[in-house]
PDB file of C-alpha atoms in Angstrom:
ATOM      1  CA  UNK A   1     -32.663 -75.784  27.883  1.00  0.00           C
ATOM      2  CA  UNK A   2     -30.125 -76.012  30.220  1.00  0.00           C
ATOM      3  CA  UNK A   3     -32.005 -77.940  32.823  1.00  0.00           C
ATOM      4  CA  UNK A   4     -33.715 -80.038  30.431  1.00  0.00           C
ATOM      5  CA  UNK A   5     -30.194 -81.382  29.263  1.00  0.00           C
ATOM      6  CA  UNK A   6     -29.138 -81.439  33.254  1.00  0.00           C
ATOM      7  CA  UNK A   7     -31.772 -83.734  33.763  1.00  0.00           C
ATOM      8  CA  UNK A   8     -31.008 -85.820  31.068  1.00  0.00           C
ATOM      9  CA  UNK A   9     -27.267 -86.160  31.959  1.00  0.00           C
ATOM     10  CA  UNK A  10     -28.885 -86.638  35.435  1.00  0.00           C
ATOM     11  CA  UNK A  11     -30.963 -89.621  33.734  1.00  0.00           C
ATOM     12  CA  UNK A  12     -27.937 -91.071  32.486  1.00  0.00           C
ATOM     13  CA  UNK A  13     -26.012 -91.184  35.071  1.00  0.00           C
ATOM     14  CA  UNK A  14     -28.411 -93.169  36.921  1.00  0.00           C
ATOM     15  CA  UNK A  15     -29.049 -95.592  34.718  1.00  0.00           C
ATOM     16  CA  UNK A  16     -25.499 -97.038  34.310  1.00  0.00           C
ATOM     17  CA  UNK A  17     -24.621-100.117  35.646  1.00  0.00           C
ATOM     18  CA  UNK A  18     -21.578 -99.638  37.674  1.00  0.00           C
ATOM     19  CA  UNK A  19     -20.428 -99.766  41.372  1.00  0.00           C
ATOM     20  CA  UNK A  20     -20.977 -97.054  43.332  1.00  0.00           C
ATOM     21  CA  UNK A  21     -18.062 -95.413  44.315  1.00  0.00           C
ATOM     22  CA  UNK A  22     -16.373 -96.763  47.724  1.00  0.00           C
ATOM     23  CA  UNK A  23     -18.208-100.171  47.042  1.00  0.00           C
ATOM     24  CA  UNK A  24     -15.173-102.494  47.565  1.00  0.00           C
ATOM     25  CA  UNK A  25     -14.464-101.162  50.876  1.00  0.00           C
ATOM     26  CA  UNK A  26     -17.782-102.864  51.581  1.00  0.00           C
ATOM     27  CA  UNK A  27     -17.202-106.319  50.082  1.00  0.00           C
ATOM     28  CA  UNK A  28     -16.690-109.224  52.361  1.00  0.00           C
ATOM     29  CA  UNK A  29     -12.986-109.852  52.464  1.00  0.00           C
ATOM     30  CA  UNK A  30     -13.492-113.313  52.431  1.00  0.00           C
ATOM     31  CA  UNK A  31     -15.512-113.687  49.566  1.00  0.00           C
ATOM     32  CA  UNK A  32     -14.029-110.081  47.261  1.00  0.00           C
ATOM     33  CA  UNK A  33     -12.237-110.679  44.025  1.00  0.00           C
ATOM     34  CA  UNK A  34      -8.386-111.280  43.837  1.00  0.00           C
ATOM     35  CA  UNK A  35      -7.896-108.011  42.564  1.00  0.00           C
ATOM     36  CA  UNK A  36      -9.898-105.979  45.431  1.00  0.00           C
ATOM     37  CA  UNK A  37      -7.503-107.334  47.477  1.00  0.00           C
ATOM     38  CA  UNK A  38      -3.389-106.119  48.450  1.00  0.00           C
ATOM     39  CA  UNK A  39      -1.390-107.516  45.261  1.00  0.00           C
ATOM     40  CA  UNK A  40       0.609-110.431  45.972  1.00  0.00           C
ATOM     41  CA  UNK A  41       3.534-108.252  44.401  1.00  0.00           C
ATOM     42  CA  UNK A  42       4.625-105.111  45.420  1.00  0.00           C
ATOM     43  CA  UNK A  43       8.345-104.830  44.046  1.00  0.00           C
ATOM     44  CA  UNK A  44       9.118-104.705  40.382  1.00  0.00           C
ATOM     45  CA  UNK A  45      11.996-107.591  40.669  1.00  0.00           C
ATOM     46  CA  UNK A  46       9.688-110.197  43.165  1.00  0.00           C
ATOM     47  CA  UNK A  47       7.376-110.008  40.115  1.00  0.00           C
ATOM     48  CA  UNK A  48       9.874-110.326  37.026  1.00  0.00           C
ATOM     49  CA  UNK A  49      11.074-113.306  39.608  1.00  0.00           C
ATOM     50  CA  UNK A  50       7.813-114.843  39.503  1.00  0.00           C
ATOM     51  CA  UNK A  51       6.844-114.481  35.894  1.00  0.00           C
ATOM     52  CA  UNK A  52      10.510-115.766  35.044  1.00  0.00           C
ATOM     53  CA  UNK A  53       9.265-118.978  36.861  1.00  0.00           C
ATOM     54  CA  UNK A  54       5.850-119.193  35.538  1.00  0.00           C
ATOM     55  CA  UNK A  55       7.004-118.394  32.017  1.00  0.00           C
ATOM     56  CA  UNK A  56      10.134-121.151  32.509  1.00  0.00           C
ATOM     57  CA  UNK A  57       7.544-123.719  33.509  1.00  0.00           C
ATOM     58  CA  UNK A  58       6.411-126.691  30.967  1.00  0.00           C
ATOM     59  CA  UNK A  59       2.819-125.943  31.205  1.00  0.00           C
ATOM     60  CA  UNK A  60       3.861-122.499  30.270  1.00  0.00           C
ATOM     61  CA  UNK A  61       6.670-122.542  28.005  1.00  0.00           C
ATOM     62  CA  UNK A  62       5.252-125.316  25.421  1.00  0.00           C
ATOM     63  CA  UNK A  63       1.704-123.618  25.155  1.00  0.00           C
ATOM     64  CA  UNK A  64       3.327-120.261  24.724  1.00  0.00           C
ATOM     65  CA  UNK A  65       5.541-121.541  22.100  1.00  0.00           C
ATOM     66  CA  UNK A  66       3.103-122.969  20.113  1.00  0.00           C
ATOM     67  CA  UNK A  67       1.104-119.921  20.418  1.00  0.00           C
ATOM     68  CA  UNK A  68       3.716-117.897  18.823  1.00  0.00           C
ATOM     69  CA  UNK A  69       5.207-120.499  15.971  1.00  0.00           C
ATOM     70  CA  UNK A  70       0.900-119.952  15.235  1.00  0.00           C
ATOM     71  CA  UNK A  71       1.368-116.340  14.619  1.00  0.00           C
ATOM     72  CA  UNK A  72       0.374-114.979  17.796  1.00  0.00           C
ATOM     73  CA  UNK A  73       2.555-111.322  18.671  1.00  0.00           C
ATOM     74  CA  UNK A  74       4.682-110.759  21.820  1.00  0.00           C
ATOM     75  CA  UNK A  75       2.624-107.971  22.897  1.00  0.00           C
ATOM     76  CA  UNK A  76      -0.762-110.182  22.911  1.00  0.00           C
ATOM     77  CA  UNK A  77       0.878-112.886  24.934  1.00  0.00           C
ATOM     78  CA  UNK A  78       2.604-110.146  27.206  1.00  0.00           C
ATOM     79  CA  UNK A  79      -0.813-108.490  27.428  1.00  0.00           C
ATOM     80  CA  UNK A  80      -2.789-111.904  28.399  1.00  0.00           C
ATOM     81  CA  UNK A  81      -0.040-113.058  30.897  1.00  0.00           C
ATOM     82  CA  UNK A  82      -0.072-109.667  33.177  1.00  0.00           C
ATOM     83  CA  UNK A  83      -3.619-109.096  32.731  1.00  0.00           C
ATOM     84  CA  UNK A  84      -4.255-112.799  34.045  1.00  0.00           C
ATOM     85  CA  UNK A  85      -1.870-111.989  36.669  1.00  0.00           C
ATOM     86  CA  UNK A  86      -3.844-108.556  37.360  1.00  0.00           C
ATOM     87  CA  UNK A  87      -7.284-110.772  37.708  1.00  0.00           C
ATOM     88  CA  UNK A  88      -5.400-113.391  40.267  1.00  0.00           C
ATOM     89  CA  UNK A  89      -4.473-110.530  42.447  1.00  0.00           C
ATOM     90  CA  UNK A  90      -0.715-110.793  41.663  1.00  0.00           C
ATOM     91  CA  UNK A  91       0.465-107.076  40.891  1.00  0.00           C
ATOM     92  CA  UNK A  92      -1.855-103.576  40.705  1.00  0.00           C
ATOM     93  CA  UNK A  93      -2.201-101.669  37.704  1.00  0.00           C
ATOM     94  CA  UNK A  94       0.842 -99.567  37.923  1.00  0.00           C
ATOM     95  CA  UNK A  95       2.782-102.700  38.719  1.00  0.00           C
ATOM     96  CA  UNK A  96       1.331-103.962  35.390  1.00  0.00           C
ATOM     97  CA  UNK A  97       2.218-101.190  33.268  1.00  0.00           C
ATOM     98  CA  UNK A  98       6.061-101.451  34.314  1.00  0.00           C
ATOM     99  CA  UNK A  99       6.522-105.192  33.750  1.00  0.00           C
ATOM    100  CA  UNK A 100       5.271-104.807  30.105  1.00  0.00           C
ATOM    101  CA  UNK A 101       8.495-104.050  28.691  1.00  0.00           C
ATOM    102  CA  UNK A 102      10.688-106.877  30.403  1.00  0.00           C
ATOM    103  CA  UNK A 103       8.250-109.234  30.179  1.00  0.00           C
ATOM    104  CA  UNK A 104       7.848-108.510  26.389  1.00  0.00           C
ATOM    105  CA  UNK A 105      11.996-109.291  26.386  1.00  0.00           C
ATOM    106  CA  UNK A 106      11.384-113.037  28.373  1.00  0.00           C
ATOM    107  CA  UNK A 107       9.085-113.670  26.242  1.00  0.00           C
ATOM    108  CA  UNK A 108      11.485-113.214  23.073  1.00  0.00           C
ATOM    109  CA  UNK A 109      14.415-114.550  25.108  1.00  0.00           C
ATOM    110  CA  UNK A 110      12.458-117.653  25.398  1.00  0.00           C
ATOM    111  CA  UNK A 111      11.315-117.436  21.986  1.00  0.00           C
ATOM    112  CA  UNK A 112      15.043-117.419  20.800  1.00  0.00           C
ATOM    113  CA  UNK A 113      15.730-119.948  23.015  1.00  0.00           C
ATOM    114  CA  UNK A 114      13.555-122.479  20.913  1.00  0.00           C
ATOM    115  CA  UNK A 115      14.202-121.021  17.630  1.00  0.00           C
ATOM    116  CA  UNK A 116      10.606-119.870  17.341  1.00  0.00           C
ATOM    117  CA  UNK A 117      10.231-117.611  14.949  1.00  0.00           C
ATOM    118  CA  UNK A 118       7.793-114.482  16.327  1.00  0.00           C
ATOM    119  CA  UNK A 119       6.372-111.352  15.655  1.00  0.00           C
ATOM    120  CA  UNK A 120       6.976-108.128  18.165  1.00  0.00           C
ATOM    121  CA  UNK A 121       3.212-106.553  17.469  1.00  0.00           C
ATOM    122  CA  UNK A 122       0.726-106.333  14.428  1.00  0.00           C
ATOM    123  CA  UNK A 123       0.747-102.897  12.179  1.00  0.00           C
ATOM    124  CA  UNK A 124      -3.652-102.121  14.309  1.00  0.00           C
ATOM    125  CA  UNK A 125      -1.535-103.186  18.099  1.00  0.00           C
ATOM    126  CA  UNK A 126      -0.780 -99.528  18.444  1.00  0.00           C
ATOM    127  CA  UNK A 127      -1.220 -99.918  22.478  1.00  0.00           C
ATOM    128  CA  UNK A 128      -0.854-102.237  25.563  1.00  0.00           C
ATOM    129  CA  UNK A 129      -2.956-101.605  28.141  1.00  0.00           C
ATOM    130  CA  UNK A 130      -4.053 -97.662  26.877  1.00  0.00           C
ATOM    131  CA  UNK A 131       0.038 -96.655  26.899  1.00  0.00           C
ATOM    132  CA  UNK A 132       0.526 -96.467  23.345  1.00  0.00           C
ATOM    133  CA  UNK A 133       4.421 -97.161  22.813  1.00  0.00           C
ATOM    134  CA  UNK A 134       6.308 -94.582  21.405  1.00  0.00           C
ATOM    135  CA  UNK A 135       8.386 -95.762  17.415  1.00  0.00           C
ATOM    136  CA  UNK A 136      11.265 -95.453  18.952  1.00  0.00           C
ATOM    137  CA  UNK A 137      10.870 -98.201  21.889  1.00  0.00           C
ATOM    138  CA  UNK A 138       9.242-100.173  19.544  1.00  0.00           C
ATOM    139  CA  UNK A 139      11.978-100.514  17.074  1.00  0.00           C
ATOM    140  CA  UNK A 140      14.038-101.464  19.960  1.00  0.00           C
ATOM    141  CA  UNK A 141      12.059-104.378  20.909  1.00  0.00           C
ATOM    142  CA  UNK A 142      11.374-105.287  17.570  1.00  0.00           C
ATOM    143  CA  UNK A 143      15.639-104.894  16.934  1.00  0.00           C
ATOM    144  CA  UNK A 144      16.158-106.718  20.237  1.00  0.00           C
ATOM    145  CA  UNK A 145      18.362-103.931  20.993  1.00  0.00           C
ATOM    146  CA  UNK A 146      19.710-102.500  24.508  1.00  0.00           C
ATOM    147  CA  UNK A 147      18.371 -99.395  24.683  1.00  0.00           C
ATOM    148  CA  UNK A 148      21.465 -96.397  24.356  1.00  0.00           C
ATOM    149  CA  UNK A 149      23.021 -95.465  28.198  1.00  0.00           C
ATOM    150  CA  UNK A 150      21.242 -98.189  29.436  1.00  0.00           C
ATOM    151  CA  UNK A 151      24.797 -99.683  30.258  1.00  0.00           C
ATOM    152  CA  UNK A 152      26.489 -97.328  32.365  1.00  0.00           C
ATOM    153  CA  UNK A 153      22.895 -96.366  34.143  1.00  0.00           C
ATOM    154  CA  UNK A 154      24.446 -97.532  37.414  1.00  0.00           C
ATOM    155  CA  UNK A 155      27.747 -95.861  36.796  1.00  0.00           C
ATOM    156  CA  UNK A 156      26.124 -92.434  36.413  1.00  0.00           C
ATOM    157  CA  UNK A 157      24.214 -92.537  39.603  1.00  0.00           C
ATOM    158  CA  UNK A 158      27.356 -93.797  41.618  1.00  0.00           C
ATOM    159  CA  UNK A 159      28.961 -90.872  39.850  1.00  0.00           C
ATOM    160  CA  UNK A 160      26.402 -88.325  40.926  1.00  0.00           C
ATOM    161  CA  UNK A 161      27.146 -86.527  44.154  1.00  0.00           C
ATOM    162  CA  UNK A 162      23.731 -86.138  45.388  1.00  0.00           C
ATOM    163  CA  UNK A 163      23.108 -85.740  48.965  1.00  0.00           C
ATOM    164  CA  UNK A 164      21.398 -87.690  51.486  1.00  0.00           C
ATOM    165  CA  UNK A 165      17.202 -86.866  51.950  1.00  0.00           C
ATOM    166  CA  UNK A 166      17.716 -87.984  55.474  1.00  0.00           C
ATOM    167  CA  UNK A 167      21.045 -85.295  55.979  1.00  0.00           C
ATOM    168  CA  UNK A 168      21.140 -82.568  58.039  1.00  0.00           C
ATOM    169  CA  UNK A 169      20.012 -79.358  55.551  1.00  0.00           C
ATOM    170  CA  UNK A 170      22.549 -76.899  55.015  1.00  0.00           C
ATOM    171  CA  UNK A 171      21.831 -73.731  56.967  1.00  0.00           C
ATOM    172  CA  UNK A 172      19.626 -70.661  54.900  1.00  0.00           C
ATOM    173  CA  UNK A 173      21.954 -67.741  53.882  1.00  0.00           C
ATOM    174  CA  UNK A 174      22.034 -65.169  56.511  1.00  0.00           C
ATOM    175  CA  UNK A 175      19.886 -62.467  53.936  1.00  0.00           C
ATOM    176  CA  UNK A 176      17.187 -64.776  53.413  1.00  0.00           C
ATOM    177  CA  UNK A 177      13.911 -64.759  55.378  1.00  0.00           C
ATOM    178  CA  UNK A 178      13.031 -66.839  58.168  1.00  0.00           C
ATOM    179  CA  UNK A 179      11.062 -70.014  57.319  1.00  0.00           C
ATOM    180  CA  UNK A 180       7.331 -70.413  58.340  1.00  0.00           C
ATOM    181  CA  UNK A 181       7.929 -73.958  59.461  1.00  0.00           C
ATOM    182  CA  UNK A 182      11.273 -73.053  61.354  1.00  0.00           C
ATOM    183  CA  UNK A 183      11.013 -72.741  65.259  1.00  0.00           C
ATOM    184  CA  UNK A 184      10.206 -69.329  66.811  1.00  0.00           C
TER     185      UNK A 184
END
């Protein structure tokens, strides 16, 4: 029984139409999808930066608008924009995941802005992206509130005496073994 379900799973396997593992590191570079491809952003801010500008523009700001005053959510515009931007090779996946949030706030800035009435996320929208948002960050973008400490973030880690990774390690007591990756 065993090998007869083996050999099915073995069956399936085989028939599924997928790349082989490894198979972008064969593509042609000069023909391979955006996204194959080292993202054009790297650094949380350069990104926010760039969608700032994009989401500023005319072309942008009037479609999105209208989207929204035609009862269209935050989270399925925020959704569309950095999975667009995923496609055109403009941020990775992780990238992606950490610009939901404050791109989900421009959106509603802008939304303000024109005194377009909106809607955070439907009652079914229960994820973005496969991260399912927890109530309690949800409330706070639906309440357009700052999240509590996030004001004196910067304050706490000047505060914090932590020392350098790059200083000089402070020598073993004298009762503790020798280290395996100390000199002999």
């Amino acid at each position: 029984m065993y090998d007869d379900q083996n050999q099915q799973y073995q069956e399936h396997l085989s028939n599924m139409d997928r790349p082989i593992p490894g198979q972008s590191l064969t593509e042609d570079p000069d023909t391979s999808e955006a996204y194959v491809s080292a993202p054009e952003y790297t650094k949380p801010q350069e990104a926010l930066d760039y969608l700032f500008t994009v989401l500023s523009s005319e072309e942008s700001y009037v479609p999105m608008m209208s989207a929204l005053a035609q009862n269209s959510t935050i989270m399925e515009m925020t959704q569309m924009i950095l999975y667009s931007g995923f496609n055109e090779g403009k941020w990775n996946p992780d990238l992606m995941m950490l610009l939901i949030e404050p791109t989900a706030y421009m959106i509603m800035a802008l939304a303000e802005r024109a005194n377009v009435d909106y809607v955070v996320t439907n009652d079914e929208e229960d994820d973005m992206f496969g991260a399912t948002l927890g109530s309690d960050r949800l409330e706070a973008l639906q309440s357009n509130e700052v999240p509590e400490g996030a004001e004196d973030i910067d304050a706490k880690v000047a505060a914090a005496d932590l020392p350098s990774l790059m200083s000089k390690p402070e020598a073993p007591p004298p009762d503790s073994p020798p280290s395996l990756m100390g000199r002999q």
